[in-house]
Amino acid sequence: MKRTPVVFIHGVWLHALCWESWVERFNSSGFLALAPGWPGEAGTAPDARTSPEPLARVGLDALTEHYAAIVRSFDVAPVIVGHSVGGLIAQHLIAADVGRAAVAIAPAPVNDIPLPVPPGRLPPPGRCDPAGELVTLSPEQFHHVFANTLGAEESDRLYDRYAVPAPRRLLADLGCAGALRSPRAVADVGNAGRGPLLLISGQEDRLVPDEATRAVYKQYGDTTAVTGLKQFADRGHSLVIDSGWRFVADYVLGWLDEQGIRVHPRRADTPWPAR
């Protein structure tokens, strides 16, 4: 019997390996979990920091199409789990009936929800490499805006393993620094026929504040499709990679079970129709 796939999508300033513990946890629970990287992403975060040039070409259009193709490649419709911009993409795809269910963790805001003003220690899109294509966080900036609920030692360890530069093009597509937001930064909040969606926030998140996620949740208020919101107290934007990651992962596993989405689909022999 075919296992239910789960596709993890990482966000800006993180490498795909940020999902390594989640992949292991979901696989051990019987799902078929995978965390494919962005187009051109190096095999490790240190490699991406050393040779980040391929990341500079990544925009929201290409990123959305990249993951849409991956999700559509399965015979069984996958669950989509995204963090940050990955959470935005997860919402866009499930609202377009791509995927069986979606979980958006500290998601970049969709539709007309404004992108929060970056904290003082976050470099603006203009502070990047000489070509103006990448925005890099120092370990101190990462601690301040990403891992603000953690001690310096844990933050530095997470930075070394997972932190990568962010494409300026992608940040502009998300509306940073007053840029015109990409048409892809949307979700059809009124689609009553989509799969279940869970929004998750960290109440101490400085990059995507809890209030932004709550504002997105309210936009789904008029649809009859299943939409949930879970707020984690005392958690920042690092909630998918820090020492408390398992509390979040296990909540997601429990929510999926509540939706009847288990390790084996009820009709695993039924192909998922192409779109």
CSV table of C-alpha atoms in Angstrom, one decimal:
chain,number,residue,atom,x,y,z
A,1,MET,CA,0.0,0.0,0.0
A,2,LYS,CA,1.3,3.4,-0.9
A,3,ARG,CA,2.3,5.8,1.9
A,4,THR,CA,0.9,9.3,2.1
A,5,PRO,CA,3.6,11.7,0.9
A,6,VAL,CA,4.5,14.9,2.8
A,7,VAL,CA,6.4,17.6,1.0
A,8,PHE,CA,8.2,20.2,3.2
A,9,ILE,CA,9.0,23.7,1.8
A,10,HIS,CA,11.5,25.8,3.6
A,11,GLY,CA,11.6,29.6,3.8
A,12,VAL,CA,14.1,32.4,3.3
A,13,TRP,CA,17.4,32.4,5.1
A,14,LEU,CA,17.2,28.6,5.7
A,15,HIS,CA,18.5,25.6,3.9
A,16,ALA,CA,16.3,22.5,3.1
A,17,LEU,CA,18.1,20.6,5.8
A,18,CYS,CA,16.1,22.6,8.3
A,19,TRP,CA,13.5,19.9,7.9
A,20,GLU,CA,15.8,16.9,8.6
A,21,SER,CA,14.3,16.2,12.0
A,22,TRP,CA,10.8,16.6,10.7
A,23,VAL,CA,11.5,14.2,7.8
A,24,GLU,CA,12.8,11.6,10.1
A,25,ARG,CA,9.8,12.0,12.5
A,26,PHE,CA,7.2,11.8,9.7
A,27,ASN,CA,8.9,8.9,8.1
A,28,SER,CA,9.1,7.0,11.4
A,29,SER,CA,5.3,7.7,11.8
A,30,GLY,CA,4.7,6.0,8.4
A,31,PHE,CA,4.5,8.9,6.0
A,32,LEU,CA,6.6,9.3,2.9
A,33,ALA,CA,8.4,12.6,3.8
A,34,LEU,CA,10.8,14.6,1.7
A,35,ALA,CA,12.2,18.1,1.8
A,36,PRO,CA,13.4,19.1,-1.7
A,37,GLY,CA,15.5,22.2,-1.9
A,38,TRP,CA,15.1,25.3,-3.9
A,39,PRO,CA,16.3,25.4,-7.5
A,40,GLY,CA,20.1,25.5,-7.5
A,41,GLU,CA,20.4,25.1,-3.8
A,42,ALA,CA,23.7,23.6,-2.6
A,43,GLY,CA,23.8,20.4,-0.6
A,44,THR,CA,24.5,22.0,2.7
A,45,ALA,CA,24.1,25.5,4.2
A,46,PRO,CA,27.9,26.1,4.5
A,47,ASP,CA,28.2,25.2,0.8
A,48,ALA,CA,25.3,27.6,0.0
A,49,ARG,CA,27.0,30.4,2.0
A,50,THR,CA,30.3,29.8,0.1
A,51,SER,CA,28.7,29.7,-3.4
A,52,PRO,CA,25.3,31.3,-3.1
A,53,GLU,CA,25.1,32.6,-6.7
A,54,PRO,CA,22.4,30.1,-7.9
A,55,LEU,CA,20.0,31.3,-5.1
A,56,ALA,CA,20.1,34.8,-6.4
A,57,ARG,CA,18.0,33.8,-9.4
A,58,VAL,CA,15.1,32.5,-7.3
A,59,GLY,CA,11.9,34.4,-7.4
A,60,LEU,CA,8.4,33.6,-6.1
A,61,ASP,CA,7.1,32.5,-9.6
A,62,ALA,CA,9.9,30.0,-10.1
A,63,LEU,CA,9.7,28.7,-6.5
A,64,THR,CA,6.0,28.2,-6.7
A,65,GLU,CA,6.2,26.3,-10.0
A,66,HIS,CA,9.1,24.2,-8.7
A,67,TYR,CA,7.1,22.9,-5.7
A,68,ALA,CA,3.8,22.7,-7.7
A,69,ALA,CA,5.6,20.3,-10.1
A,70,ILE,CA,7.0,18.2,-7.2
A,71,VAL,CA,3.6,18.0,-5.5
A,72,ARG,CA,1.8,17.0,-8.7
A,73,SER,CA,4.4,14.3,-9.4
A,74,PHE,CA,2.9,11.9,-6.9
A,75,ASP,CA,0.2,9.3,-7.6
A,76,VAL,CA,-1.2,10.1,-4.1
A,77,ALA,CA,-1.9,13.7,-3.3
A,78,PRO,CA,0.7,14.9,-0.8
A,79,VAL,CA,0.4,17.0,2.4
A,80,ILE,CA,2.3,20.2,2.0
A,81,VAL,CA,4.1,21.7,5.0
A,82,GLY,CA,5.7,25.1,4.5
A,83,HIS,CA,7.6,27.6,6.8
A,84,SER,CA,7.8,31.3,6.1
A,85,VAL,CA,7.6,31.8,2.3
A,86,GLY,CA,7.1,28.0,2.1
A,87,GLY,CA,3.9,28.6,4.2
A,88,LEU,CA,2.7,31.1,1.6
A,89,ILE,CA,3.4,28.7,-1.2
A,90,ALA,CA,1.6,25.9,0.7
A,91,GLN,CA,-1.5,28.1,1.0
A,92,HIS,CA,-1.3,29.2,-2.7
A,93,LEU,CA,-1.1,25.5,-3.8
A,94,ILE,CA,-3.9,24.1,-1.5
A,95,ALA,CA,-6.2,27.0,-2.5
A,96,ALA,CA,-5.5,26.0,-6.2
A,97,ASP,CA,-6.5,22.4,-5.3
A,98,VAL,CA,-2.9,21.2,-5.5
A,99,GLY,CA,-2.2,18.8,-2.6
A,100,ARG,CA,-4.5,17.0,-0.1
A,101,ALA,CA,-3.9,19.3,2.9
A,102,ALA,CA,-1.5,22.1,3.9
A,103,VAL,CA,0.2,23.4,7.0
A,104,ALA,CA,1.6,26.9,6.9
A,105,ILE,CA,4.0,27.7,9.7
A,106,ALA,CA,4.8,31.3,10.4
A,107,PRO,CA,3.8,32.0,6.8
A,108,ALA,CA,4.7,35.1,4.8
A,109,PRO,CA,1.4,36.9,4.6
A,110,VAL,CA,-0.9,36.4,1.6
A,111,ASN,CA,-3.2,38.7,-0.3
A,112,ASP,CA,-3.5,42.2,1.1
A,113,ILE,CA,-2.1,41.4,4.6
A,114,PRO,CA,0.9,43.8,4.8
A,115,LEU,CA,4.4,42.4,5.3
A,116,PRO,CA,5.6,43.5,8.8
A,117,VAL,CA,8.2,46.2,8.9
A,118,PRO,CA,11.6,44.4,9.4
A,119,PRO,CA,13.1,44.7,12.9
A,120,GLY,CA,15.9,47.2,13.3
A,121,ARG,CA,18.7,44.6,13.1
A,122,LEU,CA,17.4,43.0,9.9
A,123,PRO,CA,19.3,44.2,6.9
A,124,PRO,CA,17.1,45.9,4.2
A,125,PRO,CA,17.1,44.4,0.7
A,126,GLY,CA,19.7,47.0,-0.4
A,127,ARG,CA,22.3,45.5,2.0
A,128,CYS,CA,23.5,42.6,0.0
A,129,ASP,CA,26.4,41.3,-2.1
A,130,PRO,CA,28.2,43.6,-4.6
A,131,ALA,CA,25.8,42.5,-7.4
A,132,GLY,CA,22.8,43.5,-5.3
A,133,GLU,CA,21.3,40.1,-5.5
A,134,LEU,CA,21.6,38.5,-2.0
A,135,VAL,CA,20.7,39.5,1.5
A,136,THR,CA,22.8,37.8,4.2
A,137,LEU,CA,22.1,37.7,7.9
A,138,SER,CA,25.1,37.7,10.3
A,139,PRO,CA,24.9,35.3,13.3
A,140,GLU,CA,23.9,38.2,15.5
A,141,GLN,CA,21.1,39.3,13.2
A,142,PHE,CA,19.9,35.7,12.9
A,143,HIS,CA,19.8,35.5,16.7
A,144,HIS,CA,17.9,38.8,17.0
A,145,VAL,CA,15.2,38.2,14.3
A,146,PHE,CA,15.1,34.4,13.8
A,147,ALA,CA,16.1,32.8,17.1
A,148,ASN,CA,15.2,35.5,19.6
A,149,THR,CA,13.7,33.1,22.1
A,150,LEU,CA,16.9,31.0,22.2
A,151,GLY,CA,20.3,31.3,23.9
A,152,ALA,CA,23.2,32.5,21.9
A,153,GLU,CA,24.9,29.0,21.8
A,154,GLU,CA,21.8,27.3,20.3
A,155,SER,CA,21.3,30.2,17.9
A,156,ASP,CA,24.9,30.0,16.6
A,157,ARG,CA,24.6,26.2,16.2
A,158,LEU,CA,21.4,26.6,14.2
A,159,TYR,CA,23.0,29.3,12.1
A,160,ASP,CA,26.0,27.2,11.2
A,161,ARG,CA,23.9,24.3,10.1
A,162,TYR,CA,21.0,25.9,8.4
A,163,ALA,CA,21.4,29.7,7.6
A,164,VAL,CA,21.8,30.7,3.9
A,165,PRO,CA,21.6,34.1,2.0
A,166,ALA,CA,18.2,35.2,0.8
A,167,PRO,CA,17.5,36.2,-2.8
A,168,ARG,CA,16.8,39.9,-3.0
A,169,ARG,CA,14.4,39.1,-5.9
A,170,LEU,CA,12.3,36.9,-3.7
A,171,LEU,CA,12.2,39.4,-0.9
A,172,ALA,CA,11.0,42.0,-3.4
A,173,ASP,CA,8.3,39.5,-4.6
A,174,LEU,CA,7.1,39.3,-1.0
A,175,GLY,CA,6.8,43.1,-0.8
A,176,CYS,CA,9.9,43.9,1.2
A,177,ALA,CA,10.9,47.6,1.4
A,178,GLY,CA,7.7,48.7,-0.3
A,179,ALA,CA,8.3,46.6,-3.5
A,180,LEU,CA,5.3,45.6,-5.6
A,181,ARG,CA,4.2,42.2,-4.3
A,182,SER,CA,4.2,39.4,-6.8
A,183,PRO,CA,0.8,38.2,-8.1
A,184,ARG,CA,1.8,34.8,-6.8
A,185,ALA,CA,1.7,36.0,-3.2
A,186,VAL,CA,-2.0,35.2,-3.0
A,187,ALA,CA,-4.3,32.4,-1.9
A,188,ASP,CA,-7.9,31.9,-2.9
A,189,VAL,CA,-9.3,32.1,0.7
A,190,GLY,CA,-12.9,31.5,-0.5
A,191,ASN,CA,-12.3,28.1,-2.1
A,192,ALA,CA,-14.7,25.9,-0.2
A,193,GLY,CA,-13.5,22.8,-2.1
A,194,ARG,CA,-9.9,22.8,-1.1
A,195,GLY,CA,-8.2,20.5,1.4
A,196,PRO,CA,-7.8,21.2,5.1
A,197,LEU,CA,-5.4,24.0,6.1
A,198,LEU,CA,-3.6,24.6,9.4
A,199,LEU,CA,-2.0,28.0,10.2
A,200,ILE,CA,0.7,28.0,12.9
A,201,SER,CA,2.3,31.0,14.6
A,202,GLY,CA,5.0,31.7,17.2
A,203,GLN,CA,3.8,34.4,19.6
A,204,GLU,CA,7.3,35.8,19.9
A,205,ASP,CA,8.0,35.7,16.2
A,206,ARG,CA,9.7,38.9,15.0
A,207,LEU,CA,9.8,38.1,11.3
A,208,VAL,CA,6.2,37.0,10.8
A,209,PRO,CA,4.4,38.3,14.0
A,210,ASP,CA,1.5,36.3,15.4
A,211,GLU,CA,-0.8,39.2,14.5
A,212,ALA,CA,0.0,38.7,10.8
A,213,THR,CA,-0.9,35.0,10.9
A,214,ARG,CA,-4.1,35.8,12.8
A,215,ALA,CA,-5.0,38.4,10.2
A,216,VAL,CA,-4.5,35.8,7.4
A,217,TYR,CA,-6.7,33.3,9.4
A,218,LYS,CA,-9.5,35.8,9.6
A,219,GLN,CA,-9.5,36.1,5.8
A,220,TYR,CA,-10.5,32.4,5.6
A,221,GLY,CA,-13.5,33.1,7.9
A,222,ASP,CA,-16.2,32.9,5.2
A,223,THR,CA,-15.2,29.6,3.7
A,224,THR,CA,-16.6,26.3,4.8
A,225,ALA,CA,-13.3,24.5,4.1
A,226,VAL,CA,-11.5,23.3,7.2
A,227,THR,CA,-9.1,26.0,8.5
A,228,GLY,CA,-7.3,25.8,11.8
A,229,LEU,CA,-5.0,28.1,13.8
A,230,LYS,CA,-2.5,27.1,16.4
A,231,GLN,CA,-0.5,29.6,18.3
A,232,PHE,CA,2.7,28.5,20.2
A,233,ALA,CA,3.5,30.7,23.2
A,234,ASP,CA,7.1,31.8,23.7
A,235,ARG,CA,8.2,30.7,20.3
A,236,GLY,CA,10.0,32.7,17.5
A,237,HIS,CA,10.6,32.2,13.8
A,238,SER,CA,13.0,29.3,14.6
A,239,LEU,CA,10.2,27.1,15.9
A,240,VAL,CA,10.7,24.5,13.1
A,241,ILE,CA,14.5,24.1,13.9
A,242,ASP,CA,15.0,24.9,17.5
A,243,SER,CA,15.0,22.5,20.5
A,244,GLY,CA,11.2,22.7,20.6
A,245,TRP,CA,10.6,21.6,17.0
A,246,ARG,CA,9.0,18.2,18.1
A,247,PHE,CA,6.2,19.9,19.9
A,248,VAL,CA,5.2,21.6,16.7
A,249,ALA,CA,5.8,18.5,14.5
A,250,ASP,CA,3.7,16.3,16.8
A,251,TYR,CA,0.9,18.8,16.9
A,252,VAL,CA,0.9,18.7,13.0
A,253,LEU,CA,0.8,14.9,13.1
A,254,GLY,CA,-2.1,15.0,15.5
A,255,TRP,CA,-4.0,17.5,13.4
A,256,LEU,CA,-3.5,15.4,10.3
A,257,ASP,CA,-4.9,12.4,12.1
A,258,GLU,CA,-7.9,14.5,13.1
A,259,GLN,CA,-8.6,15.3,9.4
A,260,GLY,CA,-8.5,11.6,8.6
A,261,ILE,CA,-5.1,12.0,6.8
A,262,ARG,CA,-3.1,9.0,7.9
A,263,VAL,CA,0.0,7.2,6.8
A,264,HIS,CA,-1.9,5.2,4.2
A,265,PRO,CA,-4.7,6.8,2.1
A,266,ARG,CA,-8.1,5.0,2.3
A,267,ARG,CA,-7.9,4.4,-1.5
A,268,ALA,CA,-4.2,4.2,-2.2
A,269,ASP,CA,-4.9,2.5,-5.5
A,270,THR,CA,-6.8,5.5,-6.9
A,271,PRO,CA,-4.5,7.8,-8.9
A,272,TRP,CA,-4.5,11.5,-8.1
A,273,PRO,CA,-5.9,13.3,-11.1
A,274,ALA,CA,-3.5,15.6,-13.0
A,275,ARG,CA,-4.2,19.3,-13.0
